[in-house]
mmCIF file of C-alpha atoms in Angstrom:
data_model
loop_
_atom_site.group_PDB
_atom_site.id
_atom_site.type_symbol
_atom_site.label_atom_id
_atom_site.label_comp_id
_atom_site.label_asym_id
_atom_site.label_seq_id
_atom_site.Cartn_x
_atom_site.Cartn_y
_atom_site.Cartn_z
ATOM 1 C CA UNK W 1 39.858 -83.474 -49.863
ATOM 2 C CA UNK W 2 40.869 -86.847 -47.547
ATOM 3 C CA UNK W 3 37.322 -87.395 -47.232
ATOM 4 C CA UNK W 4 37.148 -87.793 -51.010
ATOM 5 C CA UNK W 5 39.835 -89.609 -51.027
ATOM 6 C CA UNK W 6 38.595 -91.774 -48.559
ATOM 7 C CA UNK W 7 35.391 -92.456 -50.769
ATOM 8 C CA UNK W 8 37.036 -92.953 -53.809
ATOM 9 C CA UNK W 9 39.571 -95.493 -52.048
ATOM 10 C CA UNK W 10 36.811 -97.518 -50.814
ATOM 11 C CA UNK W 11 34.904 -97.541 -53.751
ATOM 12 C CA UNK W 12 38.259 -98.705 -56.291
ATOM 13 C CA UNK W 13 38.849 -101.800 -53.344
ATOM 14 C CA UNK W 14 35.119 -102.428 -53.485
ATOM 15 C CA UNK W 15 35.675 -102.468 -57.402
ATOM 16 C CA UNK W 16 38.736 -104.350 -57.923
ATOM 17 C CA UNK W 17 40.581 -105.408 -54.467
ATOM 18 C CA UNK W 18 44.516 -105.641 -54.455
ATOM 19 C CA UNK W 19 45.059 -107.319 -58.354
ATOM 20 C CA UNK W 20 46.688 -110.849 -57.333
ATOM 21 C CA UNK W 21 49.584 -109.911 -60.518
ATOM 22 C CA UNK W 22 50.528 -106.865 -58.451
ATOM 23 C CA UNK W 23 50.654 -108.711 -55.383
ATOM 24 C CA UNK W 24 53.232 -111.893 -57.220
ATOM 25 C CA UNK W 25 55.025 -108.415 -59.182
ATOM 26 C CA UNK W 26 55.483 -106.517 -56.172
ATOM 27 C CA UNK W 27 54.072 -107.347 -52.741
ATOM 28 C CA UNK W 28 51.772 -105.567 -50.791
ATOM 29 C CA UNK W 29 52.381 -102.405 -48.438
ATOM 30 C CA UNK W 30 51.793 -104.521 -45.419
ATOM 31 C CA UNK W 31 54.596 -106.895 -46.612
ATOM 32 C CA UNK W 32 56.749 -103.912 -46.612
ATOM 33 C CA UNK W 33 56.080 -102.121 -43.540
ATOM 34 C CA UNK W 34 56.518 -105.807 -41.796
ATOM 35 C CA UNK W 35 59.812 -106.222 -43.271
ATOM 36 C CA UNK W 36 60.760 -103.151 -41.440
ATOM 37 C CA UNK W 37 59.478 -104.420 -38.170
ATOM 38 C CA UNK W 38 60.964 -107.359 -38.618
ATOM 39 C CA UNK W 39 64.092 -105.628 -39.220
ATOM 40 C CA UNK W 40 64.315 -103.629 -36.229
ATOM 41 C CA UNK W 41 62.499 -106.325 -34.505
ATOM 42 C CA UNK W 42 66.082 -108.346 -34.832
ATOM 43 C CA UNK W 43 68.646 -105.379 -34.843
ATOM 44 C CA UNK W 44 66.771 -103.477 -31.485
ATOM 45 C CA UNK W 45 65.026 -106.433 -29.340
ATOM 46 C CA UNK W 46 67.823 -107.944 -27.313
ATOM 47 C CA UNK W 47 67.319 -110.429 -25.070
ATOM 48 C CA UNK W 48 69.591 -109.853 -22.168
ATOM 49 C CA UNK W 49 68.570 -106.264 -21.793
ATOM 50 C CA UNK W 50 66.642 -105.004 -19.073
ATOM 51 C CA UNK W 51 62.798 -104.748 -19.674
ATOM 52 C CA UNK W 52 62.754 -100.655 -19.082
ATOM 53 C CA UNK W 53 65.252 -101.102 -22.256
ATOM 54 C CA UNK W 54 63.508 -103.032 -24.331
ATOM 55 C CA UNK W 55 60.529 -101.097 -24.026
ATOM 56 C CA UNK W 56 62.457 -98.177 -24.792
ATOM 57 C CA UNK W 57 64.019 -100.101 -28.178
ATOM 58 C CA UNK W 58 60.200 -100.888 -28.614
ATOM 59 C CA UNK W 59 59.658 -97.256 -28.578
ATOM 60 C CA UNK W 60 62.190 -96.527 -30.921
ATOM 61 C CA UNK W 61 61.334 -99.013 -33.377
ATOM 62 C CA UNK W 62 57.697 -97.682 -33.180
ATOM 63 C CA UNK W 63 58.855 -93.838 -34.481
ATOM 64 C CA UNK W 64 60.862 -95.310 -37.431
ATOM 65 C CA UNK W 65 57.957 -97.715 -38.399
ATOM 66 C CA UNK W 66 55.233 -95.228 -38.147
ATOM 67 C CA UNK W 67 57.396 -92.373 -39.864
ATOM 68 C CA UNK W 68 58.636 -94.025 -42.561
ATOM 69 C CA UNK W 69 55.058 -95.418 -43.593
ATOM 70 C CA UNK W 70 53.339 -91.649 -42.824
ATOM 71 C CA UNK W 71 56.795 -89.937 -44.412
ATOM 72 C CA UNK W 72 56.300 -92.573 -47.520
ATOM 73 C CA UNK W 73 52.283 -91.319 -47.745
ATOM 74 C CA UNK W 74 53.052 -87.935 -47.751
ATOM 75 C CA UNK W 75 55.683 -87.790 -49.971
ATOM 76 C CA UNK W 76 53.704 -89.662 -52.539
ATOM 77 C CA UNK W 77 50.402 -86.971 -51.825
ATOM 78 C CA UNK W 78 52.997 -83.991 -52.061
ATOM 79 C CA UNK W 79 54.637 -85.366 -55.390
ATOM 80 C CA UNK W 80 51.132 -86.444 -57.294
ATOM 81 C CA UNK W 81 50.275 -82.424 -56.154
ATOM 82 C CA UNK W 82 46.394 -81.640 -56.762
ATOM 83 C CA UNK W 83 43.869 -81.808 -59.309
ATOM 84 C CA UNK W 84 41.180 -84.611 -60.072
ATOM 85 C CA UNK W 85 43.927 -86.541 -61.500
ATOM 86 C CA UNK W 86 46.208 -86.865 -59.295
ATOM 87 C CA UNK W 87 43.122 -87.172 -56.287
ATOM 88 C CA UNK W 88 42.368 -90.565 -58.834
ATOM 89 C CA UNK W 89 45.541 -91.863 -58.788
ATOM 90 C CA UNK W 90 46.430 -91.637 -55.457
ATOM 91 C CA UNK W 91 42.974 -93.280 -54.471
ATOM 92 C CA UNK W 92 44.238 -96.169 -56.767
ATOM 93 C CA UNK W 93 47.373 -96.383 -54.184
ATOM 94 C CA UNK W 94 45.474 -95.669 -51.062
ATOM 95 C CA UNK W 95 42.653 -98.748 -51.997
ATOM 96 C CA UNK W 96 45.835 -101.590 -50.969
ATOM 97 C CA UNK W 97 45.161 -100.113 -47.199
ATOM 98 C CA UNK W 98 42.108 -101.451 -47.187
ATOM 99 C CA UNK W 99 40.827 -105.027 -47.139
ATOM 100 C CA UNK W 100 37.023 -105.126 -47.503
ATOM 101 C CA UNK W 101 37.592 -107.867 -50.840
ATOM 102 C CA UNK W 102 39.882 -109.673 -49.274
ATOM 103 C CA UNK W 103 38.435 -110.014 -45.981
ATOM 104 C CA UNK W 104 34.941 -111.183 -47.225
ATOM 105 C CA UNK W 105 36.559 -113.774 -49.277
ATOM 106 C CA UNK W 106 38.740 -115.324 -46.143
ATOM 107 C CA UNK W 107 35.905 -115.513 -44.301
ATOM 108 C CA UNK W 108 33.581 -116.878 -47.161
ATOM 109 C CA UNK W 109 36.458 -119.486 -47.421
ATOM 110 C CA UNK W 110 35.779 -120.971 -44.185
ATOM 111 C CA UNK W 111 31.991 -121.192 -44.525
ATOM 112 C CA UNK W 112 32.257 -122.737 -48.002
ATOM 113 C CA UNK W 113 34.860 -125.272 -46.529
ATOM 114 C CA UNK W 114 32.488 -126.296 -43.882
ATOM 115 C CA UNK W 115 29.535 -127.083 -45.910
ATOM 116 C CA UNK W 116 31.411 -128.404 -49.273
ATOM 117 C CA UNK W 117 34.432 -130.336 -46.793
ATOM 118 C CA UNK W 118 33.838 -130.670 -43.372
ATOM 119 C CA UNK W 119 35.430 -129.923 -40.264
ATOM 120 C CA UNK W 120 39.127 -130.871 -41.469
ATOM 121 C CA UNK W 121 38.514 -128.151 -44.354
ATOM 122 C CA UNK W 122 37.063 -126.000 -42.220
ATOM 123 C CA UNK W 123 40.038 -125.449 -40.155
ATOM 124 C CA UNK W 124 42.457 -125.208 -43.065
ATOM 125 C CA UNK W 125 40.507 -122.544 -43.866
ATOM 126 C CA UNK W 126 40.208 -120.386 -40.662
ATOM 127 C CA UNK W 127 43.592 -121.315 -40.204
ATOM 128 C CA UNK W 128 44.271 -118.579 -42.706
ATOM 129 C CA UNK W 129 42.741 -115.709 -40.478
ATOM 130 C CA UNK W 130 42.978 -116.579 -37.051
ATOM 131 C CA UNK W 131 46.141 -117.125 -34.663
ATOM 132 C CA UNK W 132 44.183 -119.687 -32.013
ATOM 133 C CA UNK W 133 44.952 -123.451 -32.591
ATOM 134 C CA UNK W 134 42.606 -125.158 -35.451
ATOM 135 C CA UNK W 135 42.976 -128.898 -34.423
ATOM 136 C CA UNK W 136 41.272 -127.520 -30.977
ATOM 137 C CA UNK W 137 38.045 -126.112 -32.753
ATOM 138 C CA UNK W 138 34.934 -128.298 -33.246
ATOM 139 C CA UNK W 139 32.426 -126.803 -35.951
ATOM 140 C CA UNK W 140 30.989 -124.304 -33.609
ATOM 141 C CA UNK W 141 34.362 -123.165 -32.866
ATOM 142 C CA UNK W 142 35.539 -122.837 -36.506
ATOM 143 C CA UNK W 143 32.561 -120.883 -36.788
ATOM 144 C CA UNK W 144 32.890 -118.729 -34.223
ATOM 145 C CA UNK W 145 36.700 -117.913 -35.055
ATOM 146 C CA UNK W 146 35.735 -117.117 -38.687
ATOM 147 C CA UNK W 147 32.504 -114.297 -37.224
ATOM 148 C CA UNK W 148 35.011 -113.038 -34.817
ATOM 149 C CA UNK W 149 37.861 -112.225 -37.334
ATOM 150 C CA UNK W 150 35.585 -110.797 -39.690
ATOM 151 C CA UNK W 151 34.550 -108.788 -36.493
ATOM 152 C CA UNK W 152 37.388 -107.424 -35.652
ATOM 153 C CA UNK W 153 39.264 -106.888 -38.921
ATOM 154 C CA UNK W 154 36.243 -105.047 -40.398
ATOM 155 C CA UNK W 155 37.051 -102.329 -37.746
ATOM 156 C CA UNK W 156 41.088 -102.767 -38.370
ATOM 157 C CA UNK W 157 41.393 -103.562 -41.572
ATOM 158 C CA UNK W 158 37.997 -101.216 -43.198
ATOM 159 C CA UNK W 159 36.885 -98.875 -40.995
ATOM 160 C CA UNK W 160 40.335 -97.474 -39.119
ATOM 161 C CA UNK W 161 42.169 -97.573 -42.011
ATOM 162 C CA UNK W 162 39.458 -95.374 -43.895
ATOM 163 C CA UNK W 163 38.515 -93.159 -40.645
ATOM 164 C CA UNK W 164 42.700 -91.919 -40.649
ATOM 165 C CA UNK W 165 42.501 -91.651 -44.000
ATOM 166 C CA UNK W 166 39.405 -89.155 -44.173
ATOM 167 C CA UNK W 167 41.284 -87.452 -41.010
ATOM 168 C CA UNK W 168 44.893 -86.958 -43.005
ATOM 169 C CA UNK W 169 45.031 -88.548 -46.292
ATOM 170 C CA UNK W 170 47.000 -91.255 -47.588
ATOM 171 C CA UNK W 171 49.967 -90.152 -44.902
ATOM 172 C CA UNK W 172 47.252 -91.144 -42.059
ATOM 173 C CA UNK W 173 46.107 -94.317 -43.733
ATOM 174 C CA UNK W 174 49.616 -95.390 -44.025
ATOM 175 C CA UNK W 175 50.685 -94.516 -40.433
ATOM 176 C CA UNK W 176 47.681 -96.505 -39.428
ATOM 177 C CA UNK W 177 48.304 -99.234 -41.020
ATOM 178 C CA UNK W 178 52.563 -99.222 -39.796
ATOM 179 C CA UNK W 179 51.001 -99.467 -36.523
ATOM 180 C CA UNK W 180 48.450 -101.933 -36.884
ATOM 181 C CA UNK W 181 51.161 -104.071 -38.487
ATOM 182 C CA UNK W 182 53.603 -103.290 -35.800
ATOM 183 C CA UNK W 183 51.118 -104.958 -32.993
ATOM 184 C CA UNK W 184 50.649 -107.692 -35.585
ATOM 185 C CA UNK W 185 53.957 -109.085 -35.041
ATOM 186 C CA UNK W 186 55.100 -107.442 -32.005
ATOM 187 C CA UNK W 187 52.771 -106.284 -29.502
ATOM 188 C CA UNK W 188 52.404 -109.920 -27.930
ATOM 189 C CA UNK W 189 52.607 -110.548 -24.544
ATOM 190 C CA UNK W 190 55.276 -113.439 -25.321
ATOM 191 C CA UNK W 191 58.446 -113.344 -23.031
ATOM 192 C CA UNK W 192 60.126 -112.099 -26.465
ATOM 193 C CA UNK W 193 57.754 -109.202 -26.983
ATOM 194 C CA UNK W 194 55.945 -108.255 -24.085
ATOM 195 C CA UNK W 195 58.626 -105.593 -23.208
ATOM 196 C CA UNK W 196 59.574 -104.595 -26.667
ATOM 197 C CA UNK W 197 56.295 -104.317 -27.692
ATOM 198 C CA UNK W 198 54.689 -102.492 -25.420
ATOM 199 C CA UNK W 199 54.727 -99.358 -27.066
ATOM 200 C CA UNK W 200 53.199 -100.887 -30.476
ATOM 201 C CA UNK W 201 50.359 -102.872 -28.475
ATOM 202 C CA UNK W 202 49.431 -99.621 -26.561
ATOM 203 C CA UNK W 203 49.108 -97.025 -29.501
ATOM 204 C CA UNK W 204 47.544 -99.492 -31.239
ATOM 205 C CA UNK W 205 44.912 -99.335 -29.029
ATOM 206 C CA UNK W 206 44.999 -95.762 -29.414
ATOM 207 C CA UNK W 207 44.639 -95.472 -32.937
ATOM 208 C CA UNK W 208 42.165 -98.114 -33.127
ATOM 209 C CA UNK W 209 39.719 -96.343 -30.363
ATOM 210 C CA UNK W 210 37.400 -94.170 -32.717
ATOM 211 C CA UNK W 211 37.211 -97.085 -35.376
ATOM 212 C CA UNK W 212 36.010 -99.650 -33.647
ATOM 213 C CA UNK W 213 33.451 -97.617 -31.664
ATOM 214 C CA UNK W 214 31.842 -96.674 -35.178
ATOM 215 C CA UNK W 215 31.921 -100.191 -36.519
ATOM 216 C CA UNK W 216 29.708 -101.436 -33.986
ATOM 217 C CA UNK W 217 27.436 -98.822 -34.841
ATOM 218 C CA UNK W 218 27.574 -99.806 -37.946
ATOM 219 C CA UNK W 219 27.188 -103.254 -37.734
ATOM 220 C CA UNK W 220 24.025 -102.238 -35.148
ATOM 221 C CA UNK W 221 22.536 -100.317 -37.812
ATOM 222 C CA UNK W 222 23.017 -103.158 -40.681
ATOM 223 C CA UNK W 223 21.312 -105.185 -38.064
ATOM 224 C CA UNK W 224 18.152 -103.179 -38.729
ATOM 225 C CA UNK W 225 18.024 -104.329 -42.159
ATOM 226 C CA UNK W 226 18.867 -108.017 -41.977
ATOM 227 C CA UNK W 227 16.478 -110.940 -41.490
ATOM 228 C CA UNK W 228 16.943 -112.445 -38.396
ATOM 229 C CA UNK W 229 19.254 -109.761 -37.051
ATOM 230 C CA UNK W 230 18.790 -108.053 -34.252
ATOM 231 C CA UNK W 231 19.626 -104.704 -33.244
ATOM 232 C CA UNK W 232 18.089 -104.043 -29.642
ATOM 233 C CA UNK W 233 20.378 -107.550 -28.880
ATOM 234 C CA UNK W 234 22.905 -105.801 -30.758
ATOM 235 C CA UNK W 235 23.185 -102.239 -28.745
ATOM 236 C CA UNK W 236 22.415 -104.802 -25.536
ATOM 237 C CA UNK W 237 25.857 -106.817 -26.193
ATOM 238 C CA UNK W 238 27.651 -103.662 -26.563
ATOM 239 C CA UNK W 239 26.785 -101.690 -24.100
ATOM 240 C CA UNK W 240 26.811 -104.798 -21.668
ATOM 241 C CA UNK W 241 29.993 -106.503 -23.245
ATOM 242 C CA UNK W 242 32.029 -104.830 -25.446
ATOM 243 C CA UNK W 243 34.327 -102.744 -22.599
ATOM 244 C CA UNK W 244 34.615 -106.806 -20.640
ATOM 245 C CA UNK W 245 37.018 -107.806 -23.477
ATOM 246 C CA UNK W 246 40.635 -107.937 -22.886
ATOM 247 C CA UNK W 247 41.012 -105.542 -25.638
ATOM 248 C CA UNK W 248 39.746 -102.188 -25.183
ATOM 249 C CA UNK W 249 38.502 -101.980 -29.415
ATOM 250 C CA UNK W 250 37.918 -105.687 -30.434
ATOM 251 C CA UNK W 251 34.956 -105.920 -28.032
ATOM 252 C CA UNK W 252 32.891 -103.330 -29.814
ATOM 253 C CA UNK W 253 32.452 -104.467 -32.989
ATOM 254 C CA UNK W 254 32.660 -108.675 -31.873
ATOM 255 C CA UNK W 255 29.524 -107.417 -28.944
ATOM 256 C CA UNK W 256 27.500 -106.448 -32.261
ATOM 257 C CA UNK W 257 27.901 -109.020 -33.941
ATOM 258 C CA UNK W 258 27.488 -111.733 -31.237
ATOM 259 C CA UNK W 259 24.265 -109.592 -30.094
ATOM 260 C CA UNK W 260 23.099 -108.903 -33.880
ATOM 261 C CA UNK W 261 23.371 -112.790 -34.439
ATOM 262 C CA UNK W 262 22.271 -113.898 -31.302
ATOM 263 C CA UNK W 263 25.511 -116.053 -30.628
ATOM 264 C CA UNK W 264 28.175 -115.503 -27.802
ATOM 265 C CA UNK W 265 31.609 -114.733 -29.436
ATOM 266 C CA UNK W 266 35.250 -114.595 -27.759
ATOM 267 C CA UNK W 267 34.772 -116.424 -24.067
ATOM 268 C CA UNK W 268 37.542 -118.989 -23.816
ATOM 269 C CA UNK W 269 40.232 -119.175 -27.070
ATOM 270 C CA UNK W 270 43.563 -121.665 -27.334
ATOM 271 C CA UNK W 271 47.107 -120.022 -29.211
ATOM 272 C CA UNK W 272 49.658 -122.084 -29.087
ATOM 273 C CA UNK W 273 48.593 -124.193 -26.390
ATOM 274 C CA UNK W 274 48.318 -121.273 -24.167
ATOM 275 C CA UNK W 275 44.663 -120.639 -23.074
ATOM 276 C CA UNK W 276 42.967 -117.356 -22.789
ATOM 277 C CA UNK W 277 40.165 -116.781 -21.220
ATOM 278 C CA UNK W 278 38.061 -114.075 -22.029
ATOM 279 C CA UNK W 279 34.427 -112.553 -21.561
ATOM 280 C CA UNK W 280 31.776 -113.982 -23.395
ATOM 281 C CA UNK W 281 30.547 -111.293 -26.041
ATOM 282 C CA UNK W 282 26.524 -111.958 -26.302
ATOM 283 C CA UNK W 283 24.093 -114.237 -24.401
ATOM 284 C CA UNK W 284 23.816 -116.477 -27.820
ATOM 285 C CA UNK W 285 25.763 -119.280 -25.474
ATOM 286 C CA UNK W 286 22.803 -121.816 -25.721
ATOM 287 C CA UNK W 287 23.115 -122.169 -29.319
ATOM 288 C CA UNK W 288 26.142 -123.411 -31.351
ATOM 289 C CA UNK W 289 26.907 -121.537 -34.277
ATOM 290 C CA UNK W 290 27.436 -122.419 -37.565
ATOM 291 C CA UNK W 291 28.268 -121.912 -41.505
ATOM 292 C CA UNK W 292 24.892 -120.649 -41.873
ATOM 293 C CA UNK W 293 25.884 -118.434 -39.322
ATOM 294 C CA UNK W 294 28.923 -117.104 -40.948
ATOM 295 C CA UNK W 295 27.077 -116.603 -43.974
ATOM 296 C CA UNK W 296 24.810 -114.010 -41.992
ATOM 297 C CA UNK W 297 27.982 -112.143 -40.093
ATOM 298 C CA UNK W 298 28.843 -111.876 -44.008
ATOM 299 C CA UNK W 299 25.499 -110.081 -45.019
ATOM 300 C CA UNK W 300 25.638 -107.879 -41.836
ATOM 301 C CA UNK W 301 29.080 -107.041 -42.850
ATOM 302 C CA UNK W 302 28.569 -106.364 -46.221
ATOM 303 C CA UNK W 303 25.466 -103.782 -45.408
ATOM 304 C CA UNK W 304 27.665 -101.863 -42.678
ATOM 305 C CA UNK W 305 30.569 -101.521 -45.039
ATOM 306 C CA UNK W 306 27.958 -100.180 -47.702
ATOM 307 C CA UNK W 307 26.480 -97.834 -45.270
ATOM 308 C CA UNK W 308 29.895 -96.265 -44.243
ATOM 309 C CA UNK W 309 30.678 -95.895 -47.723
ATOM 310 C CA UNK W 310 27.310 -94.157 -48.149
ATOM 311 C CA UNK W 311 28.157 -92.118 -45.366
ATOM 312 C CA UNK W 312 32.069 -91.087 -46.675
ATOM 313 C CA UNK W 313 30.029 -90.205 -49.964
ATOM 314 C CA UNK W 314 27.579 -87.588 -48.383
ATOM 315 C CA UNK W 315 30.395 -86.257 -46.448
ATOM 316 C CA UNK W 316 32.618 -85.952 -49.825
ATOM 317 C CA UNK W 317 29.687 -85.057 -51.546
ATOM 318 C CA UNK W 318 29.255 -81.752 -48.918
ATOM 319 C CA UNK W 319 32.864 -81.295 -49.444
ATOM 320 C CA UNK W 320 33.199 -80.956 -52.942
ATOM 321 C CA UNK W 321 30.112 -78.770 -52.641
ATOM 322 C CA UNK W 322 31.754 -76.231 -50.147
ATOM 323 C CA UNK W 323 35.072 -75.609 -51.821
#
């Protein structure tokens, strides 16, 4: 029944999101889980060890973040036991893994702040979602961060999340999302991290493989439904683009977007003064993007998030009818 689960996950965050009361009463599960990595982040990572070390500590620290979020998920599947009820319930729990609400509103942040404020409020507000510098964007660049986030994190922060979760139930979900939150704050290639971290960056990019393949599907196939969108420019990007990223996941889903759009995404980015320079995602380079342009990464998001949960509910639906 994790496919069911799944569905009825997506649909309560679709419904009602993480309540903000909760979140002042008790946190969040990703404020949790990065307590723990921050934890063994200070007790494990010491600098005058030797690299091999460090990437061994890294290890280490991986197992105990990962188990205790899948140990945590399975404990609280085993002790709810079955029955619609309890499948309910737990769907109630599993909706804070996922960020579809919360995600859309970020990013809706940015464009509003850019049309209502200007450029100043328009890096406040992507300030909030991306890592790069703000004071170095110009409005094409605000833009661009805010379409690439939304990118990205609907593969890490919908579609992966879900995908484990429809594999292994809330105990996958939550491993997921230890590791995600792991390479969050430690799989950097900083001088402090880039041993110790190693391990977190690298199965993150394991974990995040089948995700990110099927959001760029699904972002290609939202692209057949959107004015102006286009997904032969879509499929183009990806299979010209998406494997030129430095990441081996972010590409695919920032290639379909950049191609459904008909902008060009990633290329050249500033974090902390340090500049990375990465392959352009699209051939949209000849035209600056914009908050109008945001707004339409927002209805192709929308649509592709709707059409996986459309999918998850003919798969749960087939489920339900086979038991």
């Amino acid at each position: 029944m994790s496919i069911v689960l799944a569905f009825l996950a997506m649909t309560v965050d679709l419904a009602i999101g993480y309540p903000s009361p909760v979140y002042r009463a008790i946190g969040h599960p990703v404020t949790w889980i990065g307590r723990l990595v921050n934890l063994l982040d200070q007790r494990l990572n010491r600098g005058g060890a030797s690299d091999r070390a460090r990437r061994v500590a890294g290890a280490v620290a991986l197992v105990v973040i990962v188990g205790a979020a899948g140990l945590v998920g399975w404990l609280i599947q085993y002790l709810l036991g079955n029955g619609w009820i309890a499948l309910v319930f737990l769907a109630f729990l599993a909706s804070s893994l996922i960020a579809q609400r919360s995600l859309a509103a970020h990013v809706t942040a940015v464009a509003t702040a850019l049309e209502s404020g200007g450029l100043g409020a328009g890096r406040r507000a992507v300030a909030e979602i991306v890592g790069r510098d703000p004071q170095s964007l110009d409005e094409a660049g605000v833009s661009r961060a805010a379409i690439e986030s939304l990118s990205e994190n609907f593969s890490d922060g919908v579609v992966a999340p879900l995908f484990w979760m429809a594999v292994a139930g809330l105990p996958g979900a939550a491993a997921y999302k230890a590791a995600n939150t792991a390479d969050s704050m430690i799989g950097h290639r900083t001088p402090r991290h880039l041993a110790f971290g190693w391990a977190a960056a690298r199965f993150d990019d394991l974990v995040n493989l089948p995700a990110s393949r099927l959001s760029a599907l699904l972002i290609l196939a939202a692209a057949c439904f959107v004015r102006g969108a286009s997904p032969a420019t879509a499929w183009a990007a990806i299979r010209r683009d998406a494997s030129r990223h430095r990441s081996p996941n972010a590409g695919y889903p920032e290639a379909a977007m950049a191609g459904a759009l008909g902008l060009a995404l990633a290329g050249q980015r500033s974090y902390s003064g340090v500049i990375v320079d990465d392959a352009l995602m699209g051939e949209g380079g000849r035209r600056e993007a914009t908050a109008a342009d945001i707004r339409r990464a927002l209805q192709l998001f929308w649509l592709a998030d709707f059409i996986f949960l459309a999918l998850l509910g003919v798969l749960a639906a087939l489920v339900i009818a086979l038991r």
